[in-house]
mmCIF file of C-alpha atoms in Angstrom:
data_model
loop_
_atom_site.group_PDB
_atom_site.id
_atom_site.type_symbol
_atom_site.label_atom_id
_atom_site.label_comp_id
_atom_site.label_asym_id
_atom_site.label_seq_id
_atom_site.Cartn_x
_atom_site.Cartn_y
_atom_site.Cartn_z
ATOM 1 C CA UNK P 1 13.033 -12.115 -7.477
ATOM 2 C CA UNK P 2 10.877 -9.085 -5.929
ATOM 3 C CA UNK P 3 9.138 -7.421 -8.608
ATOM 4 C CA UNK P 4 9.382 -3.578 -8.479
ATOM 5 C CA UNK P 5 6.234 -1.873 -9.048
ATOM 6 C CA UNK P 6 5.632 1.421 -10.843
ATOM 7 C CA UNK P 7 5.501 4.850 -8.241
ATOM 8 C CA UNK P 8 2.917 7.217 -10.348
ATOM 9 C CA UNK P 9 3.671 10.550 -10.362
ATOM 10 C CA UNK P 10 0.984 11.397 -8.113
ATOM 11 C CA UNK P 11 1.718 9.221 -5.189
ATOM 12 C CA UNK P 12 5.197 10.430 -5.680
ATOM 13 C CA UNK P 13 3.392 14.384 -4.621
ATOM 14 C CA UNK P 14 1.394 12.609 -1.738
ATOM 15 C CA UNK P 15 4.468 11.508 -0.500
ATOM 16 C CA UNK P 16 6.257 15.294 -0.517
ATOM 17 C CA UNK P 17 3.346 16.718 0.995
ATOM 18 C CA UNK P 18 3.459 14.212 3.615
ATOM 19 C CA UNK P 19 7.002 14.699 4.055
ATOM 20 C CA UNK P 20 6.535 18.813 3.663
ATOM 21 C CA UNK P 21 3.774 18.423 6.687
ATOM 22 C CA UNK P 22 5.345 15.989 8.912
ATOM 23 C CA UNK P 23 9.345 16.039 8.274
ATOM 24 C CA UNK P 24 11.159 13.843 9.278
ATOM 25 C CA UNK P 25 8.767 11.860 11.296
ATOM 26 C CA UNK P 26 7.221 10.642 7.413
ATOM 27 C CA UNK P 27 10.270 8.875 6.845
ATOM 28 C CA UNK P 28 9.509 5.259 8.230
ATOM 29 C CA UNK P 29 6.122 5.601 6.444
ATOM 30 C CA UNK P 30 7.200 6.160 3.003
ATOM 31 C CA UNK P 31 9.870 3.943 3.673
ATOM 32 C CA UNK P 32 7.998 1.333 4.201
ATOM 33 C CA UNK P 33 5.826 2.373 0.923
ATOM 34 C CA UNK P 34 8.810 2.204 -1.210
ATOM 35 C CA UNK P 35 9.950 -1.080 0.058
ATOM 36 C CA UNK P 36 6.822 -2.947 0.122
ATOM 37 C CA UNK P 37 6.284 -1.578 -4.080
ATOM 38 C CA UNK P 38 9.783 -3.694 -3.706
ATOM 39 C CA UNK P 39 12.718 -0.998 -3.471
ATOM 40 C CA UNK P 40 15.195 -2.978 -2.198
ATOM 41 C CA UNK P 41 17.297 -0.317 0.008
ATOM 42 C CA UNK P 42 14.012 1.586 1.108
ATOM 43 C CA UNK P 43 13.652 -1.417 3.706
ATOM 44 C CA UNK P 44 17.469 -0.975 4.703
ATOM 45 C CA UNK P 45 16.557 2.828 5.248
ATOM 46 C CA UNK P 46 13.047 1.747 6.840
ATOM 47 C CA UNK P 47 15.302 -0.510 9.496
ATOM 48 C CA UNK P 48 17.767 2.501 9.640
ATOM 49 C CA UNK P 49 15.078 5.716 10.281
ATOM 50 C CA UNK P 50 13.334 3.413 13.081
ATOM 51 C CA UNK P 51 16.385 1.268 14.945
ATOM 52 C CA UNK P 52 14.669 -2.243 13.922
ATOM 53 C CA UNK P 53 15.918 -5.537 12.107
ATOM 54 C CA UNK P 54 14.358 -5.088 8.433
#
């Protein structure tokens, strides 16, 4: 069983003002932030946003 860790509150802003500057091109990043902290469906939308197997 994956273990999800905690997102603090201000890694959750670094994120938005990533996505803010960069759009939709942040996506596969924090993606694949969330899903290595062990978000299950951020690595089905990491596969999703960049056409690859997850």
């Amino acid at each position: 069983m994956i273990t999800t860790q905690k997102l603090t509150k201000d890694r959750i802003e670094q994120l938005l003002t990533l996505l803010n500057s960069e759009k939709i091109n942040a996506n596969p990043a924090i993606y694949q932030e969330l899903s290595d902290l062990g978000y299950g469906y951020a690595g089905w939308a990491y596969s999703f946003s960049t056409g690859t197997d997850f």
